[in-house]
C-alpha positions as a printed NumPy array, in Angstrom:
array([[ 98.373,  91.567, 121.713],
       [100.32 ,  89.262, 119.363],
       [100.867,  90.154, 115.712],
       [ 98.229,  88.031, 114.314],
       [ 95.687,  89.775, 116.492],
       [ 96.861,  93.151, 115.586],
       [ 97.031,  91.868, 111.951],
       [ 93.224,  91.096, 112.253],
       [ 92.277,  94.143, 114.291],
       [ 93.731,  96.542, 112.032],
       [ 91.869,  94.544, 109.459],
       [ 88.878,  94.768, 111.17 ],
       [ 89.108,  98.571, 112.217],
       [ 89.492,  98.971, 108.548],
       [ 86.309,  97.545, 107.555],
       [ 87.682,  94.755, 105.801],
       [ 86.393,  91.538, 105.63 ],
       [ 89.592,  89.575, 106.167],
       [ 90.641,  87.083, 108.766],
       [ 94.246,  85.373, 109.081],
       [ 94.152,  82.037, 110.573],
       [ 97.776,  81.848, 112.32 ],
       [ 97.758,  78.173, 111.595],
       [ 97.03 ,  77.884, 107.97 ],
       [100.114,  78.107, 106.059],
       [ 98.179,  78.945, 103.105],
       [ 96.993,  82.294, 104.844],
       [100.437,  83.548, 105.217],
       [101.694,  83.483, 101.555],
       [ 98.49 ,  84.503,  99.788],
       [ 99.208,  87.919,  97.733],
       [ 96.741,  90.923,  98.678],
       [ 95.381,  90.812,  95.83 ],
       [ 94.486,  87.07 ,  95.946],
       [ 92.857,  88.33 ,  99.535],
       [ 90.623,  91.034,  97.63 ],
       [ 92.306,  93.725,  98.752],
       [ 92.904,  97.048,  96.672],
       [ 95.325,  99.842,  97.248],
       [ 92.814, 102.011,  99.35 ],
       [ 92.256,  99.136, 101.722],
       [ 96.178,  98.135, 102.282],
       [ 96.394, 102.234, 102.943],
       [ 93.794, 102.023, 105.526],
       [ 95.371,  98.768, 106.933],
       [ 98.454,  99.604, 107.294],
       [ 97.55 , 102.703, 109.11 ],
       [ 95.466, 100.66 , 111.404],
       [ 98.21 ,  98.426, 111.95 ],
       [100.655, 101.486, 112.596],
       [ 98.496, 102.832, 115.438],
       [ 97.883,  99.781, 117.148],
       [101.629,  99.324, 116.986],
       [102.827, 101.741, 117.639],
       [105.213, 101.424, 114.531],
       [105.32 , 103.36 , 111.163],
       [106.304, 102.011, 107.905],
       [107.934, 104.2  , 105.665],
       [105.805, 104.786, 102.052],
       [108.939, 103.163, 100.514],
       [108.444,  99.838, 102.107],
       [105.088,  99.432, 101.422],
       [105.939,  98.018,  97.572],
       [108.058,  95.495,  99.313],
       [105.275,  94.028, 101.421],
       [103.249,  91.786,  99.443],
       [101.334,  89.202, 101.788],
       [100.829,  88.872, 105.423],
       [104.431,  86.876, 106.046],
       [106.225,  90.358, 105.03 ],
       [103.726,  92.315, 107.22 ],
       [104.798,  89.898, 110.508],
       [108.433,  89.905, 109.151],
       [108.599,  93.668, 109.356],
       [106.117,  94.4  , 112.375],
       [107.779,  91.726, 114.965]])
């Protein structure tokens, strides 16, 4: 699976009604919050997104990760 599938699994898994379109530039930049998203769903993503792979994130670098191109920056 490539990251913008597991992005959108983990979203998915998480019950959250987002979907990143790998080829819209726009998708990549937008902040979480401009996506809807509140803290409890980035929790729930991000563990998603752990287990499928297979990577954790340390709590302190969650702060630093503030739209999808810092989650594919730090889960490649």
């Amino acid at each position: 699976m490539n990251i913008f599938e597991n992005i959108n699994t983990a979203f998915s898994q998480a019950n959250i009604d987002v979907v990143i379109d790998s080829e819209q530039q726009k998708d990549m930049t937008r902040t979480f919050k401009e996506l809807g998203l509140d803290s409890l769903d980035l929790f729930n993503f991000f563990l998603e997104l752990d287990a499928l792979t297979g990577k954790q994130i340390p709590e302190s670098e969650f702060d630093k990760i503030k739209n999808i191109s810092d989650v594919i920056e730090i889960y490649k």
